[in-house]
PDB file of N, CA and C in Angstrom:
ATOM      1  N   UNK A  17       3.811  -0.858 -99.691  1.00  0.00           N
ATOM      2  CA  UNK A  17       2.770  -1.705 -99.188  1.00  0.00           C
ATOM      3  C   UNK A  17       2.502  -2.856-100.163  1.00  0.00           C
ATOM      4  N   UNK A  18       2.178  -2.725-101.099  1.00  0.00           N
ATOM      5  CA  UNK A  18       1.742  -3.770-102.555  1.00  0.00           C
ATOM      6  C   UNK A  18       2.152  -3.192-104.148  1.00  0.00           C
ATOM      7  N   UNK A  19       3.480  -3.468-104.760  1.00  0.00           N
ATOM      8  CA  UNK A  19       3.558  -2.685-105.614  1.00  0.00           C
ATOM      9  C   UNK A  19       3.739  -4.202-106.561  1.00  0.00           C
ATOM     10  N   UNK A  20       3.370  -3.968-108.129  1.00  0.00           N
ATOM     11  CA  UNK A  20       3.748  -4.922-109.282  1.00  0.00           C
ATOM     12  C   UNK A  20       3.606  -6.529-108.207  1.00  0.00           C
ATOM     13  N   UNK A  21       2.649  -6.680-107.647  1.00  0.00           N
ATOM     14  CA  UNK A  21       2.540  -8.047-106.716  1.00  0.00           C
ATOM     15  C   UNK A  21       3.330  -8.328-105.874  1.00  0.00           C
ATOM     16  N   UNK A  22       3.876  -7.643-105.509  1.00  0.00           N
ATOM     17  CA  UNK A  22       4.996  -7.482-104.240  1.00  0.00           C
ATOM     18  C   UNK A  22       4.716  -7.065-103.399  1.00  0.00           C
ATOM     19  N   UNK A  23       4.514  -8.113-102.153  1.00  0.00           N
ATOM     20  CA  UNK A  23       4.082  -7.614-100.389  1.00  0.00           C
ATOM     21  C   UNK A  23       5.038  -7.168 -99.822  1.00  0.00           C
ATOM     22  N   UNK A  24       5.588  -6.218 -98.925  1.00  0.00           N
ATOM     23  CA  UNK A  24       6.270  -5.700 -98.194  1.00  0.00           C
ATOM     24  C   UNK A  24       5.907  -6.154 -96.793  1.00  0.00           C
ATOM     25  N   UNK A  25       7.131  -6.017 -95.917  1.00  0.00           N
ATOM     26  CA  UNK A  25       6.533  -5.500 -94.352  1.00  0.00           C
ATOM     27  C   UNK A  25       5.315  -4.871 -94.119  1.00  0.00           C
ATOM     28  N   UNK A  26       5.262  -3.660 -94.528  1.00  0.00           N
ATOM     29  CA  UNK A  26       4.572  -2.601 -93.813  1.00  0.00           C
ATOM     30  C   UNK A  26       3.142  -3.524 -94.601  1.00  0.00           C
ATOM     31  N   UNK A  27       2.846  -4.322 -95.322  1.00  0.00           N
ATOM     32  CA  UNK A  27       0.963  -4.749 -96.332  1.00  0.00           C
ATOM     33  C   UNK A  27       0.434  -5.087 -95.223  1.00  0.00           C
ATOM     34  N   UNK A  28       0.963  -5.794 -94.475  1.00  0.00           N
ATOM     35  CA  UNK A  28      -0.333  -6.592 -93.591  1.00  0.00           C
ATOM     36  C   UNK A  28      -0.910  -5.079 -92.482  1.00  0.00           C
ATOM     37  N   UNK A  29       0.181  -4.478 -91.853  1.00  0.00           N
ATOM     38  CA  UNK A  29      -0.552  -3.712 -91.044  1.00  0.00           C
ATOM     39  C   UNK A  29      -1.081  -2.665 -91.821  1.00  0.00           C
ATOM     40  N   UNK A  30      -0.763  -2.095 -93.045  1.00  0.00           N
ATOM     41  CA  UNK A  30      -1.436  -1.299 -93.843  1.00  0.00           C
ATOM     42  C   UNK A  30      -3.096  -1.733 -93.870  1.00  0.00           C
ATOM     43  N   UNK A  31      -2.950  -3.055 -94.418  1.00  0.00           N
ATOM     44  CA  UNK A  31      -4.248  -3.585 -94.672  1.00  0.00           C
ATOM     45  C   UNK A  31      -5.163  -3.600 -93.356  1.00  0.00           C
ATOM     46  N   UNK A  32      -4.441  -3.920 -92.157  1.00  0.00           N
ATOM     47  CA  UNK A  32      -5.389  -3.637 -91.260  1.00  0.00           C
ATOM     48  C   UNK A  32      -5.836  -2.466 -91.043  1.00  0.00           C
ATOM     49  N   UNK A  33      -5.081  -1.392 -91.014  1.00  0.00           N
ATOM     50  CA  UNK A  33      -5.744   0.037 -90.596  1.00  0.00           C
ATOM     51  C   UNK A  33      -6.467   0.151 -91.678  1.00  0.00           C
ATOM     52  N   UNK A  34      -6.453  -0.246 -93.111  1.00  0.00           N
ATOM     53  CA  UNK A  34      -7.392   0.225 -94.267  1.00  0.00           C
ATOM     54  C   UNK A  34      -8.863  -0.422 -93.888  1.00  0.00           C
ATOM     55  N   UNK A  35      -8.800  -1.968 -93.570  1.00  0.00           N
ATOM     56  CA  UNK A  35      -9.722  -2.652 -92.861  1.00  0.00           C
ATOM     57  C   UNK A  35     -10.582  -1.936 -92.078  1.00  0.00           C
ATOM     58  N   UNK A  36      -9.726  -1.577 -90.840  1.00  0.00           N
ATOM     59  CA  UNK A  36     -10.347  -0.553 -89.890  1.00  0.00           C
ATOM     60  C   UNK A  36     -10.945   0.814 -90.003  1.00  0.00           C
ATOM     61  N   UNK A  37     -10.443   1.644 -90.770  1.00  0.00           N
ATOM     62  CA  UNK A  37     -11.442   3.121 -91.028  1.00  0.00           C
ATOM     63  C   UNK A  37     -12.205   2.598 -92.526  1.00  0.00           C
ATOM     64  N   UNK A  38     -12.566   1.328 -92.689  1.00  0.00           N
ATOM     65  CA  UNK A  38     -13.828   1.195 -93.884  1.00  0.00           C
ATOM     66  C   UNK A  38     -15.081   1.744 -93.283  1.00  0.00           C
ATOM     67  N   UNK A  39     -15.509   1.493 -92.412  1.00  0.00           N
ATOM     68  CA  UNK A  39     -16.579   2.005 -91.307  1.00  0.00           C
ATOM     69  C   UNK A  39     -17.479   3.964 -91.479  1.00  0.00           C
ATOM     70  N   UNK A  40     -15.845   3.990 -91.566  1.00  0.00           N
ATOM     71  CA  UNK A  40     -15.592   5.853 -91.180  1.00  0.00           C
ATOM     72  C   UNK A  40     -16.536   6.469 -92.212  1.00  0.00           C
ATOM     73  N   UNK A  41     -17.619   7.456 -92.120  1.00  0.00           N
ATOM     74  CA  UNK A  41     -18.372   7.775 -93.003  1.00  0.00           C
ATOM     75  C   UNK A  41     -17.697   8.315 -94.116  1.00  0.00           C
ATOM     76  N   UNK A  42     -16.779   9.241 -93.982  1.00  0.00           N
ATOM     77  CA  UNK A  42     -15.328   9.993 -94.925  1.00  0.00           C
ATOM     78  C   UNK A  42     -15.617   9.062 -96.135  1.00  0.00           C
ATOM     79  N   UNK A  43     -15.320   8.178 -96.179  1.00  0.00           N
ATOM     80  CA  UNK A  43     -14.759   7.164 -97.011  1.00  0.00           C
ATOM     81  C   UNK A  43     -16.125   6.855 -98.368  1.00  0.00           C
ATOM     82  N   UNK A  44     -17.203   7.401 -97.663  1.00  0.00           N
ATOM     83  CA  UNK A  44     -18.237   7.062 -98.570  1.00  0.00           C
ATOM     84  C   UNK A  44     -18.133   8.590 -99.959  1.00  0.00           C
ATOM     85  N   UNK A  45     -17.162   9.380 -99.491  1.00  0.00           N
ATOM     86  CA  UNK A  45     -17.047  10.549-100.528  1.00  0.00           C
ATOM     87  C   UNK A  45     -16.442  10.286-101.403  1.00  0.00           C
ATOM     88  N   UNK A  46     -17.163  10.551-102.476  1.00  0.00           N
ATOM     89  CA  UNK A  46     -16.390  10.472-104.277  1.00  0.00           C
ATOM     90  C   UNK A  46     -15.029  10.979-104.259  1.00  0.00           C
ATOM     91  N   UNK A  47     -14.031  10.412-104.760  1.00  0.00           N
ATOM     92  CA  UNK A  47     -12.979  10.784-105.435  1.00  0.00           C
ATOM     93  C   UNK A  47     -12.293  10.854-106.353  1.00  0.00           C
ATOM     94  N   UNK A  48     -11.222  11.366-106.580  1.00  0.00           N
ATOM     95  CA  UNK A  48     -10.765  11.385-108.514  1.00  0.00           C
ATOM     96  C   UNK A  48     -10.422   9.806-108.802  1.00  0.00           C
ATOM     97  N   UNK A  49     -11.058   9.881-109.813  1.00  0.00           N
ATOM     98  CA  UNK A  49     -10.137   8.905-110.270  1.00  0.00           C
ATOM     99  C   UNK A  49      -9.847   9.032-111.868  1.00  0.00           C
ATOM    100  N   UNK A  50      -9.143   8.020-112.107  1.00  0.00           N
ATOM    101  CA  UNK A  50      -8.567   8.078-113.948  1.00  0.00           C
ATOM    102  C   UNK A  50      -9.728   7.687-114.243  1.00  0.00           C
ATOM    103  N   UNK A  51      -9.829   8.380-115.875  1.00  0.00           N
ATOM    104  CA  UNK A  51     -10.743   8.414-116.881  1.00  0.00           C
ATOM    105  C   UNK A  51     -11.412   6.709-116.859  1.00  0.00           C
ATOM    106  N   UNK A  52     -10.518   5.732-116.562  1.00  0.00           N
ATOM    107  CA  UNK A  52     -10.712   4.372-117.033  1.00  0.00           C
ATOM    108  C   UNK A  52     -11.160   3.868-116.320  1.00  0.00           C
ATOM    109  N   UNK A  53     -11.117   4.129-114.993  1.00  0.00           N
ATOM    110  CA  UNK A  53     -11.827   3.480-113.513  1.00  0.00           C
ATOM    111  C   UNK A  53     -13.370   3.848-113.813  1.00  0.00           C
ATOM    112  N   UNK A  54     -13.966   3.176-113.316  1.00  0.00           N
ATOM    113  CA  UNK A  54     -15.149   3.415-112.715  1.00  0.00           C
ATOM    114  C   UNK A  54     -15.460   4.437-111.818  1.00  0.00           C
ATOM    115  N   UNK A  55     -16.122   6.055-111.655  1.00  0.00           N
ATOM    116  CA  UNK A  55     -16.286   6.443-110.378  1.00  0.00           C
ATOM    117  C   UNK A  55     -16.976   5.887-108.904  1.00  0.00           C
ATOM    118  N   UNK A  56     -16.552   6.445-108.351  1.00  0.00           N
ATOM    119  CA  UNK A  56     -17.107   5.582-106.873  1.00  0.00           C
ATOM    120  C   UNK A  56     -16.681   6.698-105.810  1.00  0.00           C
ATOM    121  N   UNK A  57     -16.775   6.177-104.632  1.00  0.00           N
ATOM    122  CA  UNK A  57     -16.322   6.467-103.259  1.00  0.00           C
ATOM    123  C   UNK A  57     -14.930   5.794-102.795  1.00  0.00           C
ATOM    124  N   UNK A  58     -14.492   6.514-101.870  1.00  0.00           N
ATOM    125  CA  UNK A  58     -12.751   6.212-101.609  1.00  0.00           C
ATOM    126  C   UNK A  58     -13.180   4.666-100.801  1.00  0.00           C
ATOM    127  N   UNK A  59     -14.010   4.492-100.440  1.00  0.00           N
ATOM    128  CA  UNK A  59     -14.561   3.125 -99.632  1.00  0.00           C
ATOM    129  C   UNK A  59     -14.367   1.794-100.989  1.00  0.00           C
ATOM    130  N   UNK A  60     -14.633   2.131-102.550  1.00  0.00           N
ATOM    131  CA  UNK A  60     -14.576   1.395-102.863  1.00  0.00           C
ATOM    132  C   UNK A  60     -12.924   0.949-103.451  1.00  0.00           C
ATOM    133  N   UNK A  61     -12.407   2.230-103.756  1.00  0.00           N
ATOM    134  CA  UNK A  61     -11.158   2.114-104.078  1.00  0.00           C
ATOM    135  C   UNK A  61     -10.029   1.523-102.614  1.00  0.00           C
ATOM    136  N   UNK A  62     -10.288   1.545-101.883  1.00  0.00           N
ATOM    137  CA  UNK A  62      -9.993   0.902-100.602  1.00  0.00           C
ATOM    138  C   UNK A  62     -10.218  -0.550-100.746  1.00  0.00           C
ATOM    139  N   UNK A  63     -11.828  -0.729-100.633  1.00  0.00           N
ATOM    140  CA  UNK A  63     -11.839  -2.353-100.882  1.00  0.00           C
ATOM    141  C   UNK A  63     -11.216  -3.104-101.916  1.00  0.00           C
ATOM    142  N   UNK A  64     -10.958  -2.450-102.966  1.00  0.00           N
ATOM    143  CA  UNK A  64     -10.259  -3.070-104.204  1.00  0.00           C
ATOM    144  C   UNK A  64      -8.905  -3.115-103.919  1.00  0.00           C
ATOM    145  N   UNK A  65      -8.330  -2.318-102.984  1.00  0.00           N
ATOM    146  CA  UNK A  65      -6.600  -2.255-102.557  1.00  0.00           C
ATOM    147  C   UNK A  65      -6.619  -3.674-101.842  1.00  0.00           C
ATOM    148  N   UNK A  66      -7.422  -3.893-100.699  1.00  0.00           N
ATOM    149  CA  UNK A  66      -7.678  -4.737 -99.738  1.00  0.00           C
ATOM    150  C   UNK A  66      -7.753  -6.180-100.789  1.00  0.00           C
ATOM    151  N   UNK A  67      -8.831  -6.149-101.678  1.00  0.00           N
ATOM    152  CA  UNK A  67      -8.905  -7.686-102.595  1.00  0.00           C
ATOM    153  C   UNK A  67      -7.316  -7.826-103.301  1.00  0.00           C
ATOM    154  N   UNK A  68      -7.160  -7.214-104.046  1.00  0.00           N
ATOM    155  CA  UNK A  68      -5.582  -7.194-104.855  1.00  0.00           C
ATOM    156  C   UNK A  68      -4.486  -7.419-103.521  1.00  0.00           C
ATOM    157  N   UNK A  69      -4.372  -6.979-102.829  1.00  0.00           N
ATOM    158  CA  UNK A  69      -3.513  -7.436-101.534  1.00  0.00           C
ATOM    159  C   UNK A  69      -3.729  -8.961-100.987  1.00  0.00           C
ATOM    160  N   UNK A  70      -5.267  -8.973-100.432  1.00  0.00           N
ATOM    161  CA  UNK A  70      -5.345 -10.830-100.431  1.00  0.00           C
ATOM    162  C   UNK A  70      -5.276 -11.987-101.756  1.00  0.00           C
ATOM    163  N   UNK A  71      -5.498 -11.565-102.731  1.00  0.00           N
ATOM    164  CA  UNK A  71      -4.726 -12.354-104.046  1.00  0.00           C
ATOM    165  C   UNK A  71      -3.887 -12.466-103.872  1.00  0.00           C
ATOM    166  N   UNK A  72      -2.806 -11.334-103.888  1.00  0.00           N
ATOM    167  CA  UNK A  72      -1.377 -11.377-104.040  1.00  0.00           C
ATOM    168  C   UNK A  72      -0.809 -12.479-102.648  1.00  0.00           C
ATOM    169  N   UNK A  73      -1.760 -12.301-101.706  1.00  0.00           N
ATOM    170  CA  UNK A  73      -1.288 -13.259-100.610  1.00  0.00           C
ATOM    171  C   UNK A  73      -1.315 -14.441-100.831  1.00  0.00           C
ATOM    172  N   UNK A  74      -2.741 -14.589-101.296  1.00  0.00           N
ATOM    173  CA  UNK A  74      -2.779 -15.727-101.786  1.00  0.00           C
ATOM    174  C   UNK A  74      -1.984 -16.356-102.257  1.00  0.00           C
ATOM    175  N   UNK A  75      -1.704 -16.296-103.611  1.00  0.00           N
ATOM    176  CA  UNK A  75      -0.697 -16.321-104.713  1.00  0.00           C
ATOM    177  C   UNK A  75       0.747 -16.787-104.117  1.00  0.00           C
ATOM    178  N   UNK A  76       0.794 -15.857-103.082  1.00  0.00           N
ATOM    179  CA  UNK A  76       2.064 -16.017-102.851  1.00  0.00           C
ATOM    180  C   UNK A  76       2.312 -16.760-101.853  1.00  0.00           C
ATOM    181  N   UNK A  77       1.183 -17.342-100.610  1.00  0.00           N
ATOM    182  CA  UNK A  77       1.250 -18.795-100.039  1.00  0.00           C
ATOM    183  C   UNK A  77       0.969 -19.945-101.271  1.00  0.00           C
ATOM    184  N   UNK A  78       0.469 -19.884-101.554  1.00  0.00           N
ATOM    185  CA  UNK A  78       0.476 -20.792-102.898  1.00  0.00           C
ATOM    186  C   UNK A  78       1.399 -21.367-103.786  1.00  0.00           C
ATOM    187  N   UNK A  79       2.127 -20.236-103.954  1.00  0.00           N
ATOM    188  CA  UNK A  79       3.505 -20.760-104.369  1.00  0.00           C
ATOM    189  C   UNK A  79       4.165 -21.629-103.746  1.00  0.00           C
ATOM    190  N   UNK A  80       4.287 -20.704-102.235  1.00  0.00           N
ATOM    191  CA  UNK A  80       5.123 -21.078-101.199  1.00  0.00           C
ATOM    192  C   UNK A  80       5.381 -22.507-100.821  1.00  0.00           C
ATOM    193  N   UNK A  81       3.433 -22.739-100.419  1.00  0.00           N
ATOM    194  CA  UNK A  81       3.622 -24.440-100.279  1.00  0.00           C
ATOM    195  C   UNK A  81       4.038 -25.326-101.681  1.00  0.00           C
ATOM    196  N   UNK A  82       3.808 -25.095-102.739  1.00  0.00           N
ATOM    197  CA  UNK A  82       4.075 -25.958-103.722  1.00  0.00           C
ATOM    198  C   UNK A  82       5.623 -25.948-103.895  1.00  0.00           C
ATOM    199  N   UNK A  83       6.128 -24.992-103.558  1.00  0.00           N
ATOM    200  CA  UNK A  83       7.913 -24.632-103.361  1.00  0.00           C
ATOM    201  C   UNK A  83       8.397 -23.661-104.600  1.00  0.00           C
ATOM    202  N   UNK A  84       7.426 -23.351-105.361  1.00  0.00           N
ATOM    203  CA  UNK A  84       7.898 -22.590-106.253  1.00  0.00           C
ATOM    204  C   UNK A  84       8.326 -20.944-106.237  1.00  0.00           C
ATOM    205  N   UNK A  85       7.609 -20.692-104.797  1.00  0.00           N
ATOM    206  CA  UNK A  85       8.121 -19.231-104.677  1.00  0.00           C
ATOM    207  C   UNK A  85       9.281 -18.178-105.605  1.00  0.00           C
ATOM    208  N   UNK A  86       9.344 -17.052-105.903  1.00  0.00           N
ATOM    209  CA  UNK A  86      10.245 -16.683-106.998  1.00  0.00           C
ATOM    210  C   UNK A  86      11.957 -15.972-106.064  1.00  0.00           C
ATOM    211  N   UNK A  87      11.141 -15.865-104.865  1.00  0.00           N
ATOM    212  CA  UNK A  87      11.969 -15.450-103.988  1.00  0.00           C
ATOM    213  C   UNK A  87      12.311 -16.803-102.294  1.00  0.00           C
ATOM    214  N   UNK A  88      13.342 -17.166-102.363  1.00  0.00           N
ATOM    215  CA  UNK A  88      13.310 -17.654-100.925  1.00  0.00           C
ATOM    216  C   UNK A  88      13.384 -17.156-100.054  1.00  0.00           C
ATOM    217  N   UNK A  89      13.782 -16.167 -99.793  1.00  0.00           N
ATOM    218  CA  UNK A  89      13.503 -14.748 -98.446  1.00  0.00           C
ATOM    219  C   UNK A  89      12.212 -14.348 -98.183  1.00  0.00           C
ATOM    220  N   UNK A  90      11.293 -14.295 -98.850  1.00  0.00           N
ATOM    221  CA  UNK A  90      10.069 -14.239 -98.578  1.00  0.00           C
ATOM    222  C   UNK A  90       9.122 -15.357 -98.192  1.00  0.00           C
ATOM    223  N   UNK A  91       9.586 -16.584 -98.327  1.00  0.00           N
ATOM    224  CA  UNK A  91       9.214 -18.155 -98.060  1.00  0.00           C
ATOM    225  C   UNK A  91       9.273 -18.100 -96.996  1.00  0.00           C
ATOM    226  N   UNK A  92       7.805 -18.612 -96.499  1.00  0.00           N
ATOM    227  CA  UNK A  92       7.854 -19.217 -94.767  1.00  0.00           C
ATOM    228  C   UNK A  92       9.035 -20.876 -94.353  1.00  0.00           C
ATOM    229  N   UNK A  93       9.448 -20.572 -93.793  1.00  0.00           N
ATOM    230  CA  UNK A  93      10.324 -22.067 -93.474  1.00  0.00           C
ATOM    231  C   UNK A  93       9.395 -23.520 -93.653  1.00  0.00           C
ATOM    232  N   UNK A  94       8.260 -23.132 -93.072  1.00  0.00           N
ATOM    233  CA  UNK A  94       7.541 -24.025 -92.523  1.00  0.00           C
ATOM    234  C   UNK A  94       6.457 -24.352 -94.091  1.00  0.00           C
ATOM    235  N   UNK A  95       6.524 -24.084 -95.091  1.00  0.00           N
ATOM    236  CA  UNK A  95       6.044 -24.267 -96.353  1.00  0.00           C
ATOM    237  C   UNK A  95       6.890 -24.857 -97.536  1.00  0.00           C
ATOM    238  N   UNK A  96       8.134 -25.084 -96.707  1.00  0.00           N
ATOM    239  CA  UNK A  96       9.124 -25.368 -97.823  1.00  0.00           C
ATOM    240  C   UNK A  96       9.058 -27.010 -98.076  1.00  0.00           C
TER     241      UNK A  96
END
């Protein structure tokens, strides 16, 4: 889905279904996390997947239009 700033196929619809069960009460329950995180609810560790995913989008239309992209396979035609 989003690994080392790398979008895949499957990010965008990931991100939507993550989008979609934010709602779900579930999500307001504490979960593990590493010593270094902050504790919270899986709702917040969700929203933070969701922000780091639209950066990385960002980022990476950003490139796109300026032409610097690191990859041209991932470049929209229409940004080049």
């Amino acid at each position: 889905m989003h690994h080392q700033n790398t979008l895949y196929e499957a990010t965008a619809p990931t991100a939507l279904y993550v989008a979609g069960i934010l709602a779900d009460p579930r999500t307001l329950r504490p979960i593990d996390r590493p010593r270094q995180d902050l504790p919270g609810p899986m709702r917040a560790a969700l929203l933070g997947w969701l922000g780091a995913v639209a950066s990385e989008a960002n980022d990476t239309a950003a490139d796109a239009f300026r032409g610097t992209a690191s990859d041209p396979k991932t470049t929209s035609p229409s940004y080049r």
